[in-house]
Each structure stands twice: as structure tokens, then as C-alpha cells.
CSV table of C-alpha atoms and ligand atoms in Angstrom, one decimal:
chain,number,residue,atom,x,y,z
A,10,MET,CA,0.0,0.0,0.0
A,11,ASP,CA,1.5,3.4,-1.0
A,12,GLY,CA,1.5,6.5,1.2
A,13,PRO,CA,-1.6,8.4,0.1
A,14,LEU,CA,-3.7,5.3,0.1
A,15,LEU,CA,-2.6,4.5,3.6
A,16,ILE,CA,-3.5,8.0,4.8
A,17,ILE,CA,-6.9,7.6,3.2
A,18,VAL,CA,-7.5,4.2,4.9
A,19,ALA,CA,-6.3,5.7,8.2
A,20,VAL,CA,-8.7,8.7,7.9
A,21,VAL,CA,-11.6,6.4,7.1
A,22,VAL,CA,-10.9,4.1,10.0
A,23,VAL,CA,-10.7,7.1,12.4
A,24,ALA,CA,-13.9,8.6,11.0
A,25,LEU,CA,-15.6,5.2,11.6
A,26,ILE,CA,-14.5,4.9,15.1
A,27,VAL,CA,-15.5,8.5,16.0
A,28,GLY,CA,-18.9,7.9,14.3
A,29,LEU,CA,-19.4,4.7,16.2
A,30,VAL,CA,-18.6,6.5,19.6
A,31,LEU,CA,-20.9,9.4,18.8
A,32,TRP,CA,-23.7,7.0,17.7
A,33,GLN,CA,-23.4,5.0,20.9
A,34,ARG,CA,-23.5,8.2,23.0
A,35,SER,CA,-26.6,9.4,21.2
A,36,SER,CA,-28.5,6.1,21.5
A,37,THR,CA,-27.5,5.3,25.1
A,38,HIS,CA,-27.3,7.9,27.7
A,39,PRO,CA,-27.6,7.2,31.3
A,40,VAL,CA,-29.3,9.7,33.6
A,41,GLU,CA,-26.8,12.5,34.2
A,42,ASP,CA,-27.6,13.0,37.8
A,43,THR,CA,-27.0,9.7,39.5
A,44,THR,CA,-25.5,11.4,42.5
A,45,PRO,CA,-26.8,9.1,45.2
A,46,ALA,CA,-27.8,10.8,48.4
A,47,ALA,CA,-28.1,8.9,51.7
A,48,PRO,CA,-31.7,7.9,51.9
A,49,PRO,CA,-33.4,9.5,54.8
A,50,ILE,CA,-34.4,6.4,56.8
A,51,ARG,CA,-35.1,6.9,60.3
A,52,SER,CA,-34.5,3.2,60.7
A,53,VAL,CA,-35.3,1.4,64.0
A,54,LEU,CA,-33.1,-1.5,62.9
A,55,GLY,CA,-29.8,0.0,64.0
A,56,SER,CA,-31.0,0.9,67.5
A,57,ALA,CA,-32.7,-2.5,67.9
A,58,ILE,CA,-29.5,-4.2,67.0
A,59,ARG,CA,-27.4,-2.0,69.3
A,60,ARG,CA,-29.8,-2.9,72.1
A,61,ALA,CA,-29.5,-6.7,71.4
A,62,LEU,CA,-25.8,-6.4,71.3
A,63,ALA,CA,-25.6,-4.5,74.5
A,64,SER,CA,-25.9,-7.7,76.5
A,65,GLY,CA,-23.1,-9.5,74.8
A,66,LEU,CA,-23.3,-12.3,72.2
A,67,ASP,CA,-25.5,-15.2,73.6
A,68,ASP,CA,-28.4,-17.0,72.2
A,69,ALA,CA,-30.8,-14.4,73.4
A,70,THR,CA,-28.9,-11.8,71.5
A,71,TRP,CA,-29.4,-13.6,68.2
A,72,ASP,CA,-33.1,-14.0,68.9
A,73,GLU,CA,-33.4,-10.4,69.4
A,74,ILE,CA,-31.4,-9.6,66.2
A,75,GLU,CA,-33.6,-12.0,64.3
A,76,ALA,CA,-36.7,-10.3,65.6
A,77,ALA,CA,-35.2,-6.8,64.8
A,78,LEU,CA,-34.6,-7.9,61.2
A,79,LEU,CA,-38.1,-9.3,60.8
A,80,ALA,CA,-39.6,-6.2,62.3
A,81,ALA,CA,-37.7,-4.1,59.7
A,82,ASP,CA,-39.3,-6.1,56.8
A,83,VAL,CA,-36.2,-7.9,55.8
A,84,GLY,CA,-38.3,-11.0,55.3
A,85,VAL,CA,-38.2,-14.5,56.9
A,86,GLU,CA,-35.7,-16.2,54.5
A,87,ALA,CA,-33.2,-13.4,54.3
A,88,THR,CA,-33.4,-12.9,58.1
A,89,SER,CA,-32.7,-16.5,58.8
A,90,ASP,CA,-29.8,-16.6,56.3
A,91,ILE,CA,-28.2,-13.4,57.6
A,92,VAL,CA,-28.4,-14.6,61.2
A,93,SER,CA,-26.9,-17.9,60.6
A,94,SER,CA,-24.1,-16.6,58.3
A,95,VAL,CA,-23.2,-14.0,60.9
A,96,ARG,CA,-23.2,-16.6,63.7
A,97,GLN,CA,-21.1,-18.9,61.7
A,98,SER,CA,-18.5,-16.3,61.2
A,99,ARG,CA,-18.1,-16.4,65.0
A,100,PRO,CA,-17.7,-12.7,65.8
A,101,GLU,CA,-15.6,-12.2,68.8
A,102,SER,CA,-16.8,-8.7,69.7
A,103,VAL,CA,-20.0,-6.7,69.5
A,104,ASP,CA,-18.2,-4.5,66.9
A,105,GLU,CA,-17.3,-7.5,64.8
A,106,ALA,CA,-20.9,-8.7,65.0
A,107,ARG,CA,-22.3,-5.3,63.9
A,108,THR,CA,-19.9,-5.3,60.9
A,109,ALA,CA,-20.9,-8.8,60.0
A,110,ILE,CA,-24.5,-8.0,60.0
A,111,ARG,CA,-24.0,-4.9,57.9
A,112,ASN,CA,-22.0,-6.8,55.4
A,113,ALA,CA,-24.5,-9.7,55.3
A,114,LEU,CA,-27.3,-7.1,54.6
A,115,ARG,CA,-25.2,-5.5,51.9
A,116,ALA,CA,-24.5,-8.9,50.4
A,117,GLU,CA,-28.2,-9.5,50.0
A,118,LEU,CA,-28.5,-6.5,47.5
A,119,VAL,CA,-28.0,-7.4,43.8
A,120,GLU,CA,-25.0,-6.2,41.9
A,121,ALA,CA,-26.7,-4.3,39.1
A,122,ASP,CA,-26.5,-1.2,37.0
A,123,ARG,CA,-28.9,1.0,38.8
A,124,SER,CA,-28.7,4.0,36.4
A,125,LEU,CA,-31.6,4.7,34.0
A,126,ILE,CA,-30.6,3.7,30.5
A,127,LEU,CA,-32.3,5.9,28.0
A,128,THR,CA,-32.1,4.2,24.6
A,129,GLY,CA,-34.0,5.1,21.4
A,130,SER,CA,-35.3,8.5,20.2
A,131,PRO,CA,-37.4,9.2,22.0
A,132,ALA,CA,-36.4,6.9,24.9
A,133,SER,CA,-39.5,5.5,26.4
A,134,ILE,CA,-40.2,4.8,30.1
A,135,VAL,CA,-43.3,2.9,31.2
A,136,ILE,CA,-44.4,3.5,34.7
A,137,VAL,CA,-46.4,0.8,36.4
A,138,GLY,CA,-47.7,0.2,40.0
A,139,VAL,CA,-50.8,0.0,42.2
A,140,ASN,CA,-52.8,3.3,42.6
A,141,GLY,CA,-51.7,5.4,45.5
A,142,THR,CA,-48.1,4.2,45.4
A,143,GLY,CA,-46.9,7.5,44.0
A,144,LYS,CA,-46.8,6.9,40.2
A,145,THR,CA,-48.0,10.3,39.1
A,146,THR,CA,-45.7,12.1,41.6
A,147,THR,CA,-42.7,10.0,40.5
A,148,ILE,CA,-43.4,10.8,36.8
A,149,ALA,CA,-43.4,14.5,37.6
A,150,LYS,CA,-40.2,14.2,39.5
A,151,LEU,CA,-38.6,12.1,36.7
A,152,ALA,CA,-39.8,14.7,34.1
A,153,LYS,CA,-38.3,17.6,36.1
A,154,ARG,CA,-35.0,15.7,36.5
A,155,PHE,CA,-34.7,15.1,32.8
A,156,GLN,CA,-35.6,18.6,32.0
A,157,ASP,CA,-33.1,20.0,34.4
A,158,SER,CA,-30.5,18.0,32.5
A,159,GLY,CA,-31.6,19.6,29.3
A,160,LYS,CA,-33.9,16.8,27.9
A,161,THR,CA,-37.2,17.4,26.4
A,162,VAL,CA,-40.1,15.3,27.9
A,163,THR,CA,-43.5,14.2,26.7
A,164,LEU,CA,-45.9,12.5,29.2
A,165,GLY,CA,-48.5,10.0,28.1
A,166,ALA,CA,-51.7,9.6,30.2
A,167,ALA,CA,-52.4,6.0,29.6
A,168,ASP,CA,-54.5,5.5,32.7
A,169,THR,CA,-57.8,6.2,30.8
A,170,PHE,CA,-59.7,4.3,33.5
A,171,ARG,CA,-59.9,7.2,35.9
A,172,ALA,CA,-60.5,10.7,34.5
A,173,ALA,CA,-58.9,12.0,37.7
A,174,ALA,CA,-55.5,10.3,36.7
A,175,GLY,CA,-55.4,12.2,33.4
A,176,ASP,CA,-56.2,15.5,35.2
A,177,GLN,CA,-53.6,14.9,37.8
A,178,LEU,CA,-50.9,14.1,35.2
A,179,GLN,CA,-51.9,17.3,33.3
A,180,THR,CA,-51.5,19.3,36.4
A,181,TRP,CA,-48.1,18.0,37.1
A,182,GLY,CA,-47.2,18.3,33.4
A,183,ASP,CA,-48.1,22.0,33.5
A,184,ARG,CA,-46.2,22.5,36.7
A,185,VAL,CA,-43.0,21.0,35.3
A,186,GLY,CA,-43.5,22.3,31.8
A,187,SER,CA,-43.9,19.0,30.0
A,188,GLN,CA,-46.3,18.3,27.2
A,189,VAL,CA,-49.1,15.8,28.1
A,190,VAL,CA,-50.9,13.6,25.6
A,191,ARG,CA,-54.2,12.3,26.8
A,192,GLY,CA,-57.0,10.2,25.4
A,193,GLN,CA,-60.8,9.7,25.9
A,194,GLU,CA,-61.9,8.6,29.3
A,195,GLY,CA,-62.4,4.9,29.1
A,196,GLY,CA,-60.6,4.8,25.7
A,197,ASP,CA,-57.9,2.3,24.7
A,198,PRO,CA,-54.8,3.1,26.8
A,199,ALA,CA,-52.5,1.6,24.1
A,200,ALA,CA,-53.9,4.2,21.6
A,201,VAL,CA,-52.7,6.9,24.0
A,202,VAL,CA,-49.3,5.3,24.1
A,203,TYR,CA,-49.2,5.3,20.2
A,204,ASP,CA,-50.3,8.9,20.1
A,205,THR,CA,-47.8,10.0,22.7
A,206,LEU,CA,-44.9,8.3,20.7
A,207,GLU,CA,-46.1,9.8,17.5
A,208,SER,CA,-46.3,13.3,18.9
A,209,ALA,CA,-42.9,13.0,20.7
A,210,ARG,CA,-41.3,11.7,17.5
A,211,ALA,CA,-42.8,14.4,15.4
A,212,LYS,CA,-41.5,17.0,17.8
A,213,GLY,CA,-38.1,15.4,18.2
A,214,MET,CA,-38.5,14.9,22.0
A,215,ASP,CA,-35.9,13.0,24.0
A,216,VAL,CA,-37.9,11.1,26.5
A,217,VAL,CA,-41.5,9.8,26.8
A,218,ILE,CA,-42.9,8.8,30.1
A,219,ILE,CA,-46.1,6.7,30.1
A,220,ASP,CA,-48.5,6.7,33.1
A,221,THR,CA,-50.5,3.5,33.4
A,222,ALA,CA,-53.5,2.4,35.4
A,223,GLY,CA,-53.0,0.6,38.7
A,224,ARG,CA,-56.5,-0.5,39.8
A,225,LEU,CA,-56.4,-3.4,42.2
A,226,HIS,CA,-59.7,-4.8,41.1
A,227,GLY,CA,-59.8,-6.6,37.6
A,228,LYS,CA,-56.2,-7.5,37.8
A,229,LYS,CA,-56.4,-9.8,35.0
A,230,ASN,CA,-57.6,-7.1,32.6
A,231,LEU,CA,-55.1,-4.7,34.0
A,232,MET,CA,-52.2,-7.1,33.3
A,233,ALA,CA,-53.4,-7.7,29.7
A,234,GLU,CA,-53.7,-4.0,29.3
A,235,LEU,CA,-50.1,-3.4,30.5
A,236,GLN,CA,-48.9,-6.1,28.0
A,237,LYS,CA,-50.5,-4.3,25.2
A,238,ILE,CA,-49.1,-0.9,26.3
A,239,TYR,CA,-45.7,-2.5,26.5
A,240,ARG,CA,-46.0,-3.9,22.9
A,241,VAL,CA,-47.2,-0.7,21.5
A,242,ALA,CA,-44.5,1.2,23.4
A,243,GLY,CA,-42.0,-0.9,21.5
A,244,GLY,CA,-41.7,-4.2,23.4
A,245,ASP,CA,-38.0,-4.9,23.9
A,246,GLU,CA,-37.2,-1.5,22.7
A,247,VAL,CA,-38.7,0.2,25.7
A,248,SER,CA,-35.9,1.8,27.7
A,249,GLU,CA,-37.2,1.2,31.1
A,250,VAL,CA,-40.3,-0.4,32.8
A,251,LEU,CA,-40.3,1.0,36.3
A,252,LEU,CA,-42.5,-0.4,39.0
A,253,VAL,CA,-43.4,2.1,41.6
A,254,LEU,CA,-43.7,0.6,45.0
A,255,ASP,CA,-44.7,2.1,48.4
A,256,ALA,CA,-42.0,1.3,51.0
A,257,THR,CA,-44.7,1.5,53.7
A,258,ALA,CA,-46.6,-1.4,52.0
A,259,GLY,CA,-44.1,-3.9,53.7
A,260,GLN,CA,-44.2,-7.4,52.4
A,261,ASN,CA,-47.3,-6.7,50.4
A,262,GLY,CA,-44.8,-5.0,48.0
A,263,LEU,CA,-43.2,-8.3,47.2
A,264,ALA,CA,-46.5,-9.6,46.0
A,265,GLN,CA,-47.0,-6.5,43.8
A,266,VAL,CA,-43.5,-7.0,42.2
A,267,ARG,CA,-44.2,-10.6,41.6
A,268,GLU,CA,-47.6,-9.9,40.0
A,269,PHE,CA,-46.4,-7.1,37.7
A,270,SER,CA,-43.2,-9.0,36.7
A,271,ASN,CA,-45.4,-11.9,35.5
A,272,ALA,CA,-47.1,-9.6,33.0
A,273,ILE,CA,-44.2,-7.4,31.8
A,274,PRO,CA,-40.4,-7.3,32.3
A,275,ILE,CA,-39.7,-4.8,35.1
A,276,SER,CA,-36.3,-3.2,34.7
A,277,GLY,CA,-36.2,-1.4,38.0
A,278,ILE,CA,-38.1,-0.3,41.0
A,279,VAL,CA,-38.8,3.1,42.3
A,280,LEU,CA,-39.3,2.8,46.0
A,281,THR,CA,-41.5,5.7,47.2
A,282,LYS,CA,-42.2,7.0,50.6
A,283,LEU,CA,-38.9,5.7,52.1
A,284,ASP,CA,-39.2,8.9,54.2
A,285,GLY,CA,-42.3,7.7,55.7
A,286,THR,CA,-41.1,4.3,57.1
A,287,ALA,CA,-38.8,3.3,59.9
A,288,LYS,CA,-38.3,-0.1,58.3
A,289,GLY,CA,-36.8,-0.1,54.8
A,290,GLY,CA,-35.8,-3.8,55.0
A,291,ILE,CA,-38.3,-4.5,52.2
A,292,VAL,CA,-35.5,-3.4,49.7
A,293,ILE,CA,-33.5,-6.5,50.9
A,294,ALA,CA,-36.6,-8.7,50.6
A,295,ILE,CA,-37.3,-7.5,47.0
A,296,GLU,CA,-33.9,-7.8,45.6
A,297,ARG,CA,-33.2,-11.1,47.2
A,298,THR,CA,-36.5,-12.7,46.2
A,299,LEU,CA,-37.1,-11.1,42.8
A,300,ASP,CA,-33.7,-10.0,41.5
A,301,VAL,CA,-35.1,-6.6,40.3
A,302,PRO,CA,-32.8,-3.6,41.2
A,303,VAL,CA,-34.2,-0.7,43.2
A,304,LYS,CA,-33.1,2.2,41.0
A,305,LEU,CA,-34.6,5.3,42.5
A,306,VAL,CA,-36.0,6.2,45.9
A,307,GLY,CA,-38.8,8.7,46.8
A,308,THR,CA,-37.9,10.8,49.8
A,309,GLY,CA,-40.9,13.2,50.0
A,310,GLU,CA,-43.7,14.9,48.2
A,311,SER,CA,-41.9,17.6,46.4
A,312,LEU,CA,-40.4,17.5,42.9
A,313,ASP,CA,-36.8,17.2,44.0
A,314,ASP,CA,-37.5,14.3,46.4
A,315,LEU,CA,-36.2,11.5,44.1
A,316,VAL,CA,-32.7,10.1,44.6
A,317,ALA,CA,-30.6,7.3,43.0
A,318,PHE,CA,-30.5,4.3,45.1
A,319,ASP,CA,-27.0,3.7,46.7
A,320,PRO,CA,-26.8,0.2,48.2
A,321,ASP,CA,-23.9,1.2,50.5
A,322,ALA,CA,-25.4,4.4,51.9
A,323,PHE,CA,-28.8,2.5,52.2
A,324,VAL,CA,-27.4,-0.3,54.4
A,325,ASP,CA,-25.4,2.2,56.4
A,326,SER,CA,-28.5,4.2,57.2
A,327,LEU,CA,-30.4,1.0,58.0
A,328,MET,CA,-27.7,0.2,60.6
A,329,GLU,CA,-27.4,3.7,62.0
B,429,GDP,P1,-50.6,7.3,42.2
B,429,GDP,O1,-52.1,7.0,42.5
B,429,GDP,O2,-49.8,6.0,42.2
B,429,GDP,O3,-50.3,8.1,41.0
B,429,GDP,O4,-50.0,8.2,43.5
B,429,GDP,P2,-49.7,9.7,43.6
B,429,GDP,O5,-48.5,10.1,42.8
B,429,GDP,O6,-51.0,10.5,43.4
B,429,GDP,O7,-49.2,9.7,45.2
B,429,GDP,C1,-50.1,9.3,46.2
B,429,GDP,C2,-49.6,10.1,47.5
B,429,GDP,O8,-48.3,9.7,47.8
B,429,GDP,C3,-49.6,11.7,47.2
B,429,GDP,O9,-50.1,12.3,48.4
B,429,GDP,C4,-48.1,11.9,47.1
B,429,GDP,O10,-47.7,13.3,47.4
B,429,GDP,C5,-47.5,10.9,48.0
B,429,GDP,N1,-46.1,10.5,47.7
B,429,GDP,C6,-45.6,10.1,46.5
B,429,GDP,N2,-44.3,9.8,46.6
B,429,GDP,C7,-43.9,10.1,47.8
B,429,GDP,C8,-42.7,10.0,48.6
B,429,GDP,O11,-41.6,9.6,48.1
B,429,GDP,N3,-42.7,10.4,49.9
B,429,GDP,C9,-43.8,10.8,50.5
B,429,GDP,N4,-43.8,11.1,51.8
B,429,GDP,N5,-45.0,10.9,49.8
B,429,GDP,C10,-45.1,10.5,48.5
């Protein structure tokens, strides 16, 4: 190969590599603000463990620790495994026991990418969950977060079952400055999803967030409806399917994750109202049993009260 040809080949190769990198950046961009804040749990677990350990390390201590873990919603299986693994490690001091419990709790959390992956243009996020868990509020918080990072957002009101749901989403949309696409009350929710995506595409929006129904009665219909929404939203192409779960629902939350997971592939959990519980162990129970990562945590009712879930900070605040 002579000189000029070699230079041309080199230029083409470099251009291809640069193009590939730029293309990857534009099609996959994790949420910019993943700065995890320490979740504001006023956990009773730490003080209960301290009380149990105050009397030394005998059988009664381990019973008390077991009771404390159960009371914090960690779940029966995880509690039993944590206590037996810590006992087997034969801690020689109270400090060693505390550290071993902390590490055992941390080991129960899955190793997963907890950032939101936004693929596609627009990226699509489907929000599911039982009514009252905080879906609409979470959508508004997410929309604000994306907009603060320079992205444009369209909201889709696919809970056509309740007129109030569409109104509520519209109110939040107006407040955060996101366009809201709505349908007829009682109309086909999947048609709203279709219209939302069409509108967002036409306007070149970056992210679409779809609100869905979460009625507890008529579950079978709801799950079929969610499957259709998922298909119309792009199926495998959907960037995230986030299940909103109320941290104060305790073990009930596990049943909800199971139910929704059977209908559509949940990519992450948004755990709301963590500010309203002194337990928090439900995170351990969920990740252990269902292998779905908690990605975000709701820490209050205002728009900025949404933080990325940090497993280390979480376990530390559980043990505080
Ligand atoms: P939806 O029916 O699932 O859409 O639930 P909403 O978004 O209407 O929320 C139900 C209630 O929970 C509202 O009063 C919200 O302000 C409240 N809420 C939502 N997220 C949080 C949170 O992270 N912390 C607290 N304390 N309240 C929340």
C-alpha cells in the first residue's frame, strides 16, 4: 500500500471509530444526575441491633437480632440466612458482630446497573404500579429531573380508566412544563401510548414517560392492558419499565412486584415514601427474592425528592 492510500485508509478508520462512539452516545445515555444521596431512613433496625448487642453475644442476642430484622421487613428467609451466616462467622466482639450484620445485609442486594438507561429516540419509560403508590408524583419528579438536565419530555396519560388520573398528570405536566398527551376517558390506553410516541417523534422529544392504570380490582384485565401498552411502546425497545412501590406497604410490596413481573419485564423499582417508614428492609426482601434492582427512591412529596439508590449508603442508614 503506498503513502496516500494508507493515509486515506487511516482517515476512514478514524472517522468510523469517531462515528461509532458518537452514535453510541446518542443512543444510550444514562441519567446524568445519578449522585446518590443517603436515603433519609429513620431506621429502627440500627437501634434494635445495638440494644440486642448491649448484653453480649449469647443465644438471646441472636433471637433479638432476628426479631429486629423481621420487624424491619427484611423477610423470613433473608433474616434466617443473615443470622446464621453471621453466627457462623463467630464474631468475637460486639463491633465484629455489627460489621458482619452490615456486610450480610449488603450482600443481599444485587450487583446491578442502577442507572436509568435511555435508549431510542425518544427513549420510552413505562411506569407501572398500584394506585396510590406514587406513580404520578414519580413521573413529575422524573420529568423535572430530565428537563433539568436539558432533555425534552412528553408525558402519556395511559390511565384512561380514571379521569382524575389524566387530570392529575396534566396538572403535574403544566407545573414542570412537560407536554401531556391524553385520550378519551375509558378509551384504549395503548392508543394513548401510540399517540404519545407519534407526537414525541414528530417534535423530536428526548424522553417519553407513560403513566398506566393501577387499579387493584380486575387485575387480569389490567395485566393484559399493560402487556398491550408494552407492545405498543416498543416491546424490547422500551428503555425502562419502572415499578413504583410504596415502601410502607411492607411485604405486600413483594406480591406486587411478583404480579407485575409476571405480566411485563420490570427493569427497575422506584421505592417511594422511604421517608415515611422506619423499616426499609423491604429493599432487601425484594432484591433477594425477585432479583429486580431498586433504581430510585422517593424521599418526599416535592419535585426534587427523588434520589438514585445507593446500596452502601442505604445499608449504612439501615444500621445507623
Ligand atoms: P398514584 O395514584 O400512584 O399516581 O400516586 P400519587 O402520585 O398520586 O401519590 C399518592 C400520594 O403519595 C400523594 O399524596 C403523594 O404526594 C405521596 N407521595 C408520592 N411519593 C412520595 C414520597 O416519596 N414520599 C412521601 N412522603 N409521599 C409521597
